[in-house]
Coordinates of C-alpha atoms in Angstrom, one line a residue:
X1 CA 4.5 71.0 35.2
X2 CA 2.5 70.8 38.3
X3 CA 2.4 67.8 40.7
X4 CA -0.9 67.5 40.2
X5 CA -0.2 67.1 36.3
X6 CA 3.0 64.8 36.3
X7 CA 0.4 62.1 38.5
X8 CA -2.2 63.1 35.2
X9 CA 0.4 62.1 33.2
X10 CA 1.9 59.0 34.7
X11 CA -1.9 57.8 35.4
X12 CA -2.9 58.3 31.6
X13 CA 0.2 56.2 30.8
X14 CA -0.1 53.4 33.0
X15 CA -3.7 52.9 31.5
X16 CA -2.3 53.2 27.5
X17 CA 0.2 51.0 28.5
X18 CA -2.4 48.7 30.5
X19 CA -5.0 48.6 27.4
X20 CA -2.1 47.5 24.8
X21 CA -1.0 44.7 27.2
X22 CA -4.6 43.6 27.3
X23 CA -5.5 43.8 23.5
X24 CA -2.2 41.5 23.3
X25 CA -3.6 38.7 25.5
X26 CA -6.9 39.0 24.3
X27 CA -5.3 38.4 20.6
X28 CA -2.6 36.2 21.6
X29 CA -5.9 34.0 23.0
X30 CA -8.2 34.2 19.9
X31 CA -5.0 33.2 17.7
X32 CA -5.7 29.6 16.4
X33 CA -3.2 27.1 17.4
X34 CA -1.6 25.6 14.5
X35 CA -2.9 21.8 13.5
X36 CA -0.4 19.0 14.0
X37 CA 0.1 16.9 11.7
X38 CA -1.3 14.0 12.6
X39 CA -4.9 15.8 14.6
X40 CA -7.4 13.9 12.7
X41 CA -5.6 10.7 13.7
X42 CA -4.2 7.5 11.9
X43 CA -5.0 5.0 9.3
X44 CA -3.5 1.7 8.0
X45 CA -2.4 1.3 4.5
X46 CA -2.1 -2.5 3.7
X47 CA -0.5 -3.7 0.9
X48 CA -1.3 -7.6 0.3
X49 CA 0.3 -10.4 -1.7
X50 CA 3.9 -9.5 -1.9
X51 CA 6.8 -9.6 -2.2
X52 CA 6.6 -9.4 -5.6
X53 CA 8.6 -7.8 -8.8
X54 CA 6.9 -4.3 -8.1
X55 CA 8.1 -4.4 -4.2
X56 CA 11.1 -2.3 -4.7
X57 CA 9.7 0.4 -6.4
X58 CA 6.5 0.5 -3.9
X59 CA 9.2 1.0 -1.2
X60 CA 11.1 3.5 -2.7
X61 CA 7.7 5.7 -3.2
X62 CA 6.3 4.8 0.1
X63 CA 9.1 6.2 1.4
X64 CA 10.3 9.1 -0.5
X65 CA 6.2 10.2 -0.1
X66 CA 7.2 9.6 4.5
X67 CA 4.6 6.6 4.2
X68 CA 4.8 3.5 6.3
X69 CA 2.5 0.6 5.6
X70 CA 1.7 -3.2 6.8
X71 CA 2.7 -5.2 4.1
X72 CA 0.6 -8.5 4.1
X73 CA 3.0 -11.0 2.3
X74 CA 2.5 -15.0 1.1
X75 CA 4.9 -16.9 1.8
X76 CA 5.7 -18.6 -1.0
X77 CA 6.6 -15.0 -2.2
X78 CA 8.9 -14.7 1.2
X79 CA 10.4 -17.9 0.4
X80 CA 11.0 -17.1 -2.8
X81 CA 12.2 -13.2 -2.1
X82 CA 13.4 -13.2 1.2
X83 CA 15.8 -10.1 0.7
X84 CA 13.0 -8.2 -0.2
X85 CA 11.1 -9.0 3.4
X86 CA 14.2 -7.6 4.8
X87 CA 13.5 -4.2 2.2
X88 CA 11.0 -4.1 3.9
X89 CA 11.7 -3.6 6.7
X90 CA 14.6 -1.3 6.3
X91 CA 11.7 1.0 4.5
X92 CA 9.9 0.8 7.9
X93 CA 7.5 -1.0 7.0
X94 CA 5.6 -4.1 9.3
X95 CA 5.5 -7.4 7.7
X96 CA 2.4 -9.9 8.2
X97 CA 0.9 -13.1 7.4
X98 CA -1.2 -13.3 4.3
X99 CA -0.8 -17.6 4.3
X100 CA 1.7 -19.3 2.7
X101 CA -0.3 -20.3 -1.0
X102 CA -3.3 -17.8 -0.8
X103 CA -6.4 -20.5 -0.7
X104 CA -10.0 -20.1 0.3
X105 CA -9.1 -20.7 4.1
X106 CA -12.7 -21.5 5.0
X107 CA -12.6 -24.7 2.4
X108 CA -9.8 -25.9 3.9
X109 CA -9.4 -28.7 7.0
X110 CA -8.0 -27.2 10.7
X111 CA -4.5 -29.1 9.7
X112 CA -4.2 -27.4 6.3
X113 CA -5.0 -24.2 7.7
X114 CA -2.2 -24.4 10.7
X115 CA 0.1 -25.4 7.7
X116 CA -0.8 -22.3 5.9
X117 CA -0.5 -19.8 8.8
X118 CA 2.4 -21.6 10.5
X119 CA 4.7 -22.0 7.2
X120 CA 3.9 -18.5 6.6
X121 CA 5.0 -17.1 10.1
X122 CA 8.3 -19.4 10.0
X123 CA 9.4 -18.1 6.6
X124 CA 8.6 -14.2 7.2
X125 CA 10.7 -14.6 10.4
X126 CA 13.7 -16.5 8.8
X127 CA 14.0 -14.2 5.9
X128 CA 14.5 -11.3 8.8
X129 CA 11.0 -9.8 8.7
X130 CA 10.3 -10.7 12.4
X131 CA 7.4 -12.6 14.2
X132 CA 4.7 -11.4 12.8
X133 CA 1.2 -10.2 14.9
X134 CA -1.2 -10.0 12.6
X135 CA -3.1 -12.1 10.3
X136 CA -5.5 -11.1 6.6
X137 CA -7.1 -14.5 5.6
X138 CA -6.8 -14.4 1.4
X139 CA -10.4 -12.6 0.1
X140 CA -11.2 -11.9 3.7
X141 CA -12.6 -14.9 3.9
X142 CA -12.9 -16.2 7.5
X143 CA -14.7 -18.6 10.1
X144 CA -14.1 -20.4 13.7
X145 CA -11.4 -22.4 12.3
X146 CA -9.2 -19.8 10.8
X147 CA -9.6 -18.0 14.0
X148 CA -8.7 -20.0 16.6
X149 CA -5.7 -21.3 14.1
X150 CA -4.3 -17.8 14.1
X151 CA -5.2 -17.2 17.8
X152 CA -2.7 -20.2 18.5
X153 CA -0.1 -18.5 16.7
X154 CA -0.5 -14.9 18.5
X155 CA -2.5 -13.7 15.7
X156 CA -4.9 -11.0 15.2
X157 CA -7.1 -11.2 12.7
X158 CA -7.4 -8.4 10.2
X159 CA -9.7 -7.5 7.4
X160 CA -10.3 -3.7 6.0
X161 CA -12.9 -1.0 6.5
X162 CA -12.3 0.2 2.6
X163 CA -11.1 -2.0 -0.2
X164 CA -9.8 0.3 -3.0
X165 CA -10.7 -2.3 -6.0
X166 CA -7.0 -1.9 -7.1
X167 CA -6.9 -6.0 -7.7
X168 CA -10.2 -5.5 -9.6
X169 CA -8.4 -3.0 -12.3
X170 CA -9.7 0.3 -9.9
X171 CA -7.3 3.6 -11.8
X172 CA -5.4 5.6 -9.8
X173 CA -7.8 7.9 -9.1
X174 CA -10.2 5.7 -7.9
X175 CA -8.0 4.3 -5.5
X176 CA -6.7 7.8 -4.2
X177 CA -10.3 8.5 -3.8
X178 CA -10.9 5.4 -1.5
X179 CA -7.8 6.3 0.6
X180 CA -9.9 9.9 0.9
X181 CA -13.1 7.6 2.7
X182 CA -10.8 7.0 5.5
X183 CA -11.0 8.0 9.1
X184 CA -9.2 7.6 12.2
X185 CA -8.6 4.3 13.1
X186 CA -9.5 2.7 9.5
X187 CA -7.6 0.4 7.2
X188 CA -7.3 0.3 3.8
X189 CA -7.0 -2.6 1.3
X190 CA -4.0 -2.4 -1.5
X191 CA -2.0 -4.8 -3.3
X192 CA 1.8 -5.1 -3.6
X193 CA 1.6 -5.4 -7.4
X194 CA -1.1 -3.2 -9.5
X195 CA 0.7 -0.2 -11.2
X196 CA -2.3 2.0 -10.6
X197 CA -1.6 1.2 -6.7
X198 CA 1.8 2.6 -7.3
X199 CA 1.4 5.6 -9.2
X200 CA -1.4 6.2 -6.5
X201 CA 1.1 6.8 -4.0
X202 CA 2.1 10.4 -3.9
X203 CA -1.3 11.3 -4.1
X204 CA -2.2 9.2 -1.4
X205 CA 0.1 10.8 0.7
X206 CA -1.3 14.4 -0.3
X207 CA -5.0 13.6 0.5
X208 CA -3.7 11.9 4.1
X209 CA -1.8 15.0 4.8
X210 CA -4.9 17.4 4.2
X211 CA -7.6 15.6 6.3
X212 CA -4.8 15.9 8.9
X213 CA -4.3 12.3 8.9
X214 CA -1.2 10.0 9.1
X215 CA -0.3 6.5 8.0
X216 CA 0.0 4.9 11.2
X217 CA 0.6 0.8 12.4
X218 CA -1.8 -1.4 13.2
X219 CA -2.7 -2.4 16.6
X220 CA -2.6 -6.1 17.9
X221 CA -4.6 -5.4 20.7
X222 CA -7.7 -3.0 18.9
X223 CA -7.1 -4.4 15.0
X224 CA -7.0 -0.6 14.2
X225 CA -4.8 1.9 13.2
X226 CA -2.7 4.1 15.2
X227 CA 0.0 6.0 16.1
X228 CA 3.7 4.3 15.3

């Protein structure tokens, strides 16, 4: 072979080997990265009115499904159950203040409102379940009063962006459609004790996991959801 030819040769090559190395990048580049998990963001599950007979088994499928929730208790239940505040928390959940005997806050004077919030906070922290941060007045309901009694306390007020209807006899697939209205940042109303709620669970975790959405905590500083 001539000189001439072997340079032929070695050119043709260098611009075979030039093009592959180019089609690579170009499809390495257009490859879509893979989703993480959690891309569409975080929501708060919130279970109110526990602990209660049903706790234990919430827990257990909260966690075998790789939920985490805020678990808005009374606390006359904590008082009563103070081993299950602790299951709680071992299950990685967060424990808050959902008053002490559940009244209509708003009908109540600024001294029997401090005694409901402060019993309540005392309690969950004795039985293990730590200090809470935040605050759900019972039905939501809430005015000038309750807030500044919770604000002295080191309480954030929170309500929900979606109420599933479980205390109102919603079925399970009801409430694993409400869970689907979520989006980042949102927060969901349950309750610690419908059975529908419960048998909702694995679902719940399915339809998080497909929107690309996690179960995250809830913020003191924003009142939303986010990452743990």
């Amino acid at each position: 072979m001539t000189a001439k030819r072997v340079l032929t040769a070695l050119a043709a090559t260098a611009a075979a080997s030039l093009t592959v190395t180019a089609t690579a990048a170009t499809t390495s580049t257009a490859a879509p990265a893979r989703p993480a998990a959690c891309g569409a963001g975080y929501v708060g599950l919130t279970f109110d009115d526990g602990p209660s007979g049903n706790t234990t088994k919430l827990l257990d499928a909260l966690r075998q499904n790789g939920l985490r929730a805020t678990m808005f208790n009374q606390g006359q239940y904590a008082a009563a159950n103070p081993s299950l505040v602790r299951a709680q928390v071992t299950a990685g959940m967060w424990v808050a203040n959902h008053s002490y005997t559940h009244p209509h806050l708003t009908r109540l004077s600024q001294a029997q409102i401090d005694s409901e919030i402060s019993r309540t906070q005392q309690v969950i922290a004795n039985a293990g379940g730590g200090t809470p941060k935040l605050f759900r007045p019972p039905y939501g309901e809430t005015n000038a009063t309750v807030k500044s009694v919770a604000a002295r306390y080191g309480l954030t007020e929170i309500i929900w962006h979606v109420d599933s209807q479980d205390w109102n006899g919603a079925s399970t697939e009801s409430i694993v459609q409400s869970v689907a209205r979520l989006t980042n940042g949102q927060i969901i109303l349950m309750h610690d004790w419908p059975a529908n709620t419960l048998a909702a669970v694995p679902r719940i975790a399915q339809t998080l996991a497909s929107r690309g959405l996690c179960a995250g905590t809830i913020s003191p500083q924003t009142g939303r959801a986010v990452a743990p």
